[in-house]
Amino acid sequence: MFSQIIIILISAALVNNVLMSQFLGLCPFLGVSKQVDTAMGMGAAVIFVITIASAVCSCIYLAILVPLNLTYLNTIVFILVIACLVQVVETILKKAMPSLYKALGIYLPLITTNCAVLGVALSNVQNYTDHLVLYSIFNGLGSSAGFAISITLMAGIRERIRTNDIIPSFRGQPIVLVTAGLMAIAFCGFAGVI
């Protein structure tokens, strides 16, 4: 069981990275990855939301939706759970870390509509029917850690290329998209790990 959990964590973080392999959550990835500090804050917020959402959504799915034969409502229920969790994170950041709260700006409420959060919750109920809650928590943790790794790497790269001499047609978003594509290709190298 321990080896299975390690495989889930590594697979979710590196091999099936939500940003680089599944291309979920690109809006905050491209918007918040301008500075490493902000990207790390967003990564931490996403880690919290995805991990807790994975646990709560799996519990609701098993305890309420499956017994009442309401599994067709899972997307709506999961969106409501995620929205509540994001409100909790937003309140905590506003009180505890106002500078990070201001730096994240509009992207913090956008975690609610971040398709990576919903995508992980939905893939958990589809892929982990045995030991659903435990495996879902670790898949959520691994997926969100992969998100945090990717967004932090992108922010570090963007900070360095800001001072580079780039031809005018590639300045701004074009070079960011090229960089994201190269990062996705690099993450394909993890495919043989598991």
CSV table of C-alpha atoms in Angstrom, one decimal:
chain,number,residue,atom,x,y,z
A,1,MET,CA,0.0,0.0,0.0
A,2,PHE,CA,2.9,2.4,0.8
A,3,SER,CA,4.5,1.7,-2.6
A,4,GLN,CA,1.1,2.4,-4.3
A,5,ILE,CA,0.9,5.8,-2.5
A,6,ILE,CA,4.4,6.7,-3.6
A,7,ILE,CA,3.6,5.7,-7.2
A,8,ILE,CA,0.4,7.8,-7.0
A,9,LEU,CA,2.3,10.8,-5.7
A,10,ILE,CA,5.1,10.7,-8.3
A,11,SER,CA,2.8,9.9,-11.1
A,12,ALA,CA,0.4,12.8,-10.3
A,13,ALA,CA,3.2,15.3,-9.7
A,14,LEU,CA,5.6,14.5,-12.6
A,15,VAL,CA,4.3,12.0,-15.1
A,16,ASN,CA,0.7,13.1,-15.3
A,17,ASN,CA,1.3,16.7,-14.3
A,18,VAL,CA,-2.0,18.7,-14.5
A,19,LEU,CA,-0.3,21.6,-16.2
A,20,MET,CA,2.3,20.0,-18.4
A,21,SER,CA,0.5,16.7,-19.4
A,22,GLN,CA,-3.2,17.4,-19.0
A,23,PHE,CA,-3.1,21.2,-19.7
A,24,LEU,CA,-5.5,22.0,-16.9
A,25,GLY,CA,-5.2,25.2,-15.0
A,26,LEU,CA,-3.3,27.2,-17.6
A,27,CYS,CA,-5.0,30.6,-16.8
A,28,PRO,CA,-3.3,31.0,-13.4
A,29,PHE,CA,-0.2,29.3,-14.7
A,30,LEU,CA,0.3,32.0,-17.3
A,31,GLY,CA,-1.1,34.9,-15.2
A,32,VAL,CA,0.6,34.4,-11.9
A,33,SER,CA,3.9,33.1,-13.0
A,34,LYS,CA,5.6,36.5,-13.3
A,35,GLN,CA,7.4,36.4,-9.9
A,36,VAL,CA,8.6,33.4,-7.9
A,37,ASP,CA,7.1,34.6,-4.6
A,38,THR,CA,3.7,35.1,-6.1
A,39,ALA,CA,3.9,31.7,-7.9
A,40,MET,CA,4.9,29.9,-4.7
A,41,GLY,CA,2.0,31.5,-2.9
A,42,MET,CA,-0.4,30.5,-5.6
A,43,GLY,CA,1.1,27.0,-5.5
A,44,ALA,CA,0.6,26.7,-1.8
A,45,ALA,CA,-3.0,27.9,-2.1
A,46,VAL,CA,-3.7,25.4,-4.8
A,47,ILE,CA,-2.0,22.6,-2.8
A,48,PHE,CA,-4.4,23.3,0.1
A,49,VAL,CA,-7.5,23.6,-2.1
A,50,ILE,CA,-6.9,20.5,-4.3
A,51,THR,CA,-5.9,18.3,-1.4
A,52,ILE,CA,-8.8,19.2,0.8
A,53,ALA,CA,-11.2,19.2,-2.2
A,54,SER,CA,-10.0,15.7,-3.1
A,55,ALA,CA,-10.8,14.4,0.4
A,56,VAL,CA,-14.1,16.2,0.8
A,57,CYS,CA,-15.4,15.5,-2.7
A,58,SER,CA,-14.5,11.8,-2.4
A,59,CYS,CA,-16.2,11.6,1.0
A,60,ILE,CA,-19.4,13.3,-0.4
A,61,TYR,CA,-19.3,11.0,-3.5
A,62,LEU,CA,-19.0,7.8,-1.4
A,63,ALA,CA,-21.3,8.8,1.4
A,64,ILE,CA,-24.1,10.7,-0.3
A,65,LEU,CA,-24.0,10.6,-4.1
A,66,VAL,CA,-23.4,6.8,-4.6
A,67,PRO,CA,-25.9,5.5,-2.0
A,68,LEU,CA,-28.6,7.9,-3.2
A,69,ASN,CA,-27.8,7.1,-6.9
A,70,LEU,CA,-27.1,10.8,-7.6
A,71,THR,CA,-23.6,10.4,-9.2
A,72,TYR,CA,-24.7,12.4,-12.2
A,73,LEU,CA,-24.6,15.5,-9.9
A,74,ASN,CA,-21.0,15.1,-9.0
A,75,THR,CA,-19.7,18.0,-11.1
A,76,ILE,CA,-22.2,20.5,-9.6
A,77,VAL,CA,-21.5,19.3,-6.1
A,78,PHE,CA,-17.8,19.4,-6.6
A,79,ILE,CA,-17.9,22.9,-7.9
A,80,LEU,CA,-19.8,24.0,-4.8
A,81,VAL,CA,-17.3,22.3,-2.5
A,82,ILE,CA,-14.4,23.9,-4.3
A,83,ALA,CA,-16.0,27.4,-4.2
A,84,CYS,CA,-16.5,27.0,-0.4
A,85,LEU,CA,-12.8,25.9,0.1
A,86,VAL,CA,-11.5,28.8,-2.0
A,87,GLN,CA,-13.5,31.3,0.1
A,88,VAL,CA,-11.9,29.8,3.2
A,89,VAL,CA,-8.4,30.2,1.6
A,90,GLU,CA,-9.2,33.7,0.5
A,91,THR,CA,-10.3,34.7,4.0
A,92,ILE,CA,-7.2,33.1,5.6
A,93,LEU,CA,-4.8,34.8,3.2
A,94,LYS,CA,-6.6,38.2,3.6
A,95,LYS,CA,-6.1,38.1,7.4
A,96,ALA,CA,-2.8,36.2,7.7
A,97,MET,CA,-0.8,37.4,4.6
A,98,PRO,CA,-2.3,40.6,3.1
A,99,SER,CA,0.7,41.2,0.8
A,100,LEU,CA,0.2,37.7,-0.8
A,101,TYR,CA,-3.5,38.3,-1.0
A,102,LYS,CA,-3.0,41.5,-3.0
A,103,ALA,CA,-0.3,40.0,-5.2
A,104,LEU,CA,-2.5,37.1,-6.2
A,105,GLY,CA,-5.3,39.5,-7.0
A,106,ILE,CA,-8.0,38.2,-9.3
A,107,TYR,CA,-6.3,34.8,-9.6
A,108,LEU,CA,-7.2,33.7,-6.1
A,109,PRO,CA,-10.9,33.7,-6.7
A,110,LEU,CA,-10.2,32.1,-10.1
A,111,ILE,CA,-9.0,29.0,-8.2
A,112,THR,CA,-12.8,28.3,-7.9
A,113,THR,CA,-13.0,28.0,-11.7
A,114,ASN,CA,-9.5,26.5,-12.1
A,115,CYS,CA,-10.2,23.4,-14.2
A,116,ALA,CA,-7.2,21.7,-12.5
A,117,VAL,CA,-9.1,21.6,-9.2
A,118,LEU,CA,-12.3,20.2,-10.7
A,119,GLY,CA,-10.3,17.9,-13.0
A,120,VAL,CA,-8.5,16.3,-10.1
A,121,ALA,CA,-11.7,15.8,-8.1
A,122,LEU,CA,-13.4,14.2,-11.1
A,123,SER,CA,-10.5,12.0,-12.0
A,124,ASN,CA,-10.3,10.8,-8.4
A,125,VAL,CA,-13.9,9.4,-8.4
A,126,GLN,CA,-13.3,7.9,-11.8
A,127,ASN,CA,-9.9,6.2,-11.1
A,128,TYR,CA,-9.9,5.3,-7.5
A,129,THR,CA,-12.9,3.2,-6.7
A,130,ASP,CA,-11.0,1.0,-4.1
A,131,HIS,CA,-9.7,3.0,-1.1
A,132,LEU,CA,-11.1,6.1,-2.8
A,133,VAL,CA,-10.6,8.6,-0.1
A,134,LEU,CA,-7.0,7.7,0.8
A,135,TYR,CA,-5.8,7.4,-2.8
A,136,SER,CA,-7.8,10.6,-3.7
A,137,ILE,CA,-6.0,12.6,-1.0
A,138,PHE,CA,-2.6,11.5,-2.2
A,139,ASN,CA,-3.5,12.0,-5.9
A,140,GLY,CA,-4.7,15.5,-5.0
A,141,LEU,CA,-1.6,16.2,-3.0
A,142,GLY,CA,0.6,14.9,-5.9
A,143,SER,CA,-1.3,16.8,-8.6
A,144,SER,CA,-1.2,20.1,-6.6
A,145,ALA,CA,2.5,19.6,-5.8
A,146,GLY,CA,3.0,19.2,-9.6
A,147,PHE,CA,1.1,22.4,-10.2
A,148,ALA,CA,3.2,24.2,-7.6
A,149,ILE,CA,6.4,22.9,-9.1
A,150,SER,CA,5.4,23.8,-12.6
A,151,ILE,CA,4.2,27.3,-11.8
A,152,THR,CA,7.3,28.0,-9.7
A,153,LEU,CA,9.7,26.8,-12.4
A,154,MET,CA,7.9,28.9,-15.0
A,155,ALA,CA,8.1,32.0,-12.7
A,156,GLY,CA,11.8,31.4,-12.3
A,157,ILE,CA,12.3,31.1,-16.0
A,158,ARG,CA,10.2,34.2,-16.7
A,159,GLU,CA,12.2,36.3,-14.2
A,160,ARG,CA,15.4,35.3,-16.0
A,161,ILE,CA,14.1,35.9,-19.6
A,162,ARG,CA,12.7,39.3,-18.7
A,163,THR,CA,16.3,40.7,-19.0
A,164,ASN,CA,17.2,38.7,-22.1
A,165,ASP,CA,17.4,40.2,-25.6
A,166,ILE,CA,14.4,38.7,-27.3
A,167,ILE,CA,13.3,39.6,-30.9
A,168,PRO,CA,10.3,41.9,-30.8
A,169,SER,CA,7.8,39.4,-32.3
A,170,PHE,CA,8.5,37.0,-29.4
A,171,ARG,CA,8.4,39.5,-26.5
A,172,GLY,CA,5.7,39.1,-23.9
A,173,GLN,CA,3.2,36.2,-24.1
A,174,PRO,CA,4.7,34.5,-27.2
A,175,ILE,CA,8.0,33.7,-25.4
A,176,VAL,CA,6.0,32.6,-22.4
A,177,LEU,CA,4.0,30.2,-24.5
A,178,VAL,CA,7.1,28.8,-26.2
A,179,THR,CA,8.6,28.3,-22.8
A,180,ALA,CA,5.5,26.5,-21.5
A,181,GLY,CA,5.7,24.3,-24.6
A,182,LEU,CA,9.3,23.5,-23.9
A,183,MET,CA,8.5,22.7,-20.3
A,184,ALA,CA,5.7,20.4,-21.4
A,185,ILE,CA,8.2,18.5,-23.6
A,186,ALA,CA,10.7,18.3,-20.7
A,187,PHE,CA,8.0,16.9,-18.5
A,188,CYS,CA,7.3,14.2,-21.1
A,189,GLY,CA,10.7,12.8,-20.1
A,190,PHE,CA,9.2,11.7,-16.8
A,191,ALA,CA,6.9,9.3,-18.7
A,192,GLY,CA,9.3,6.4,-18.3
A,193,VAL,CA,9.7,6.8,-14.6
A,194,ILE,CA,6.5,4.9,-13.7
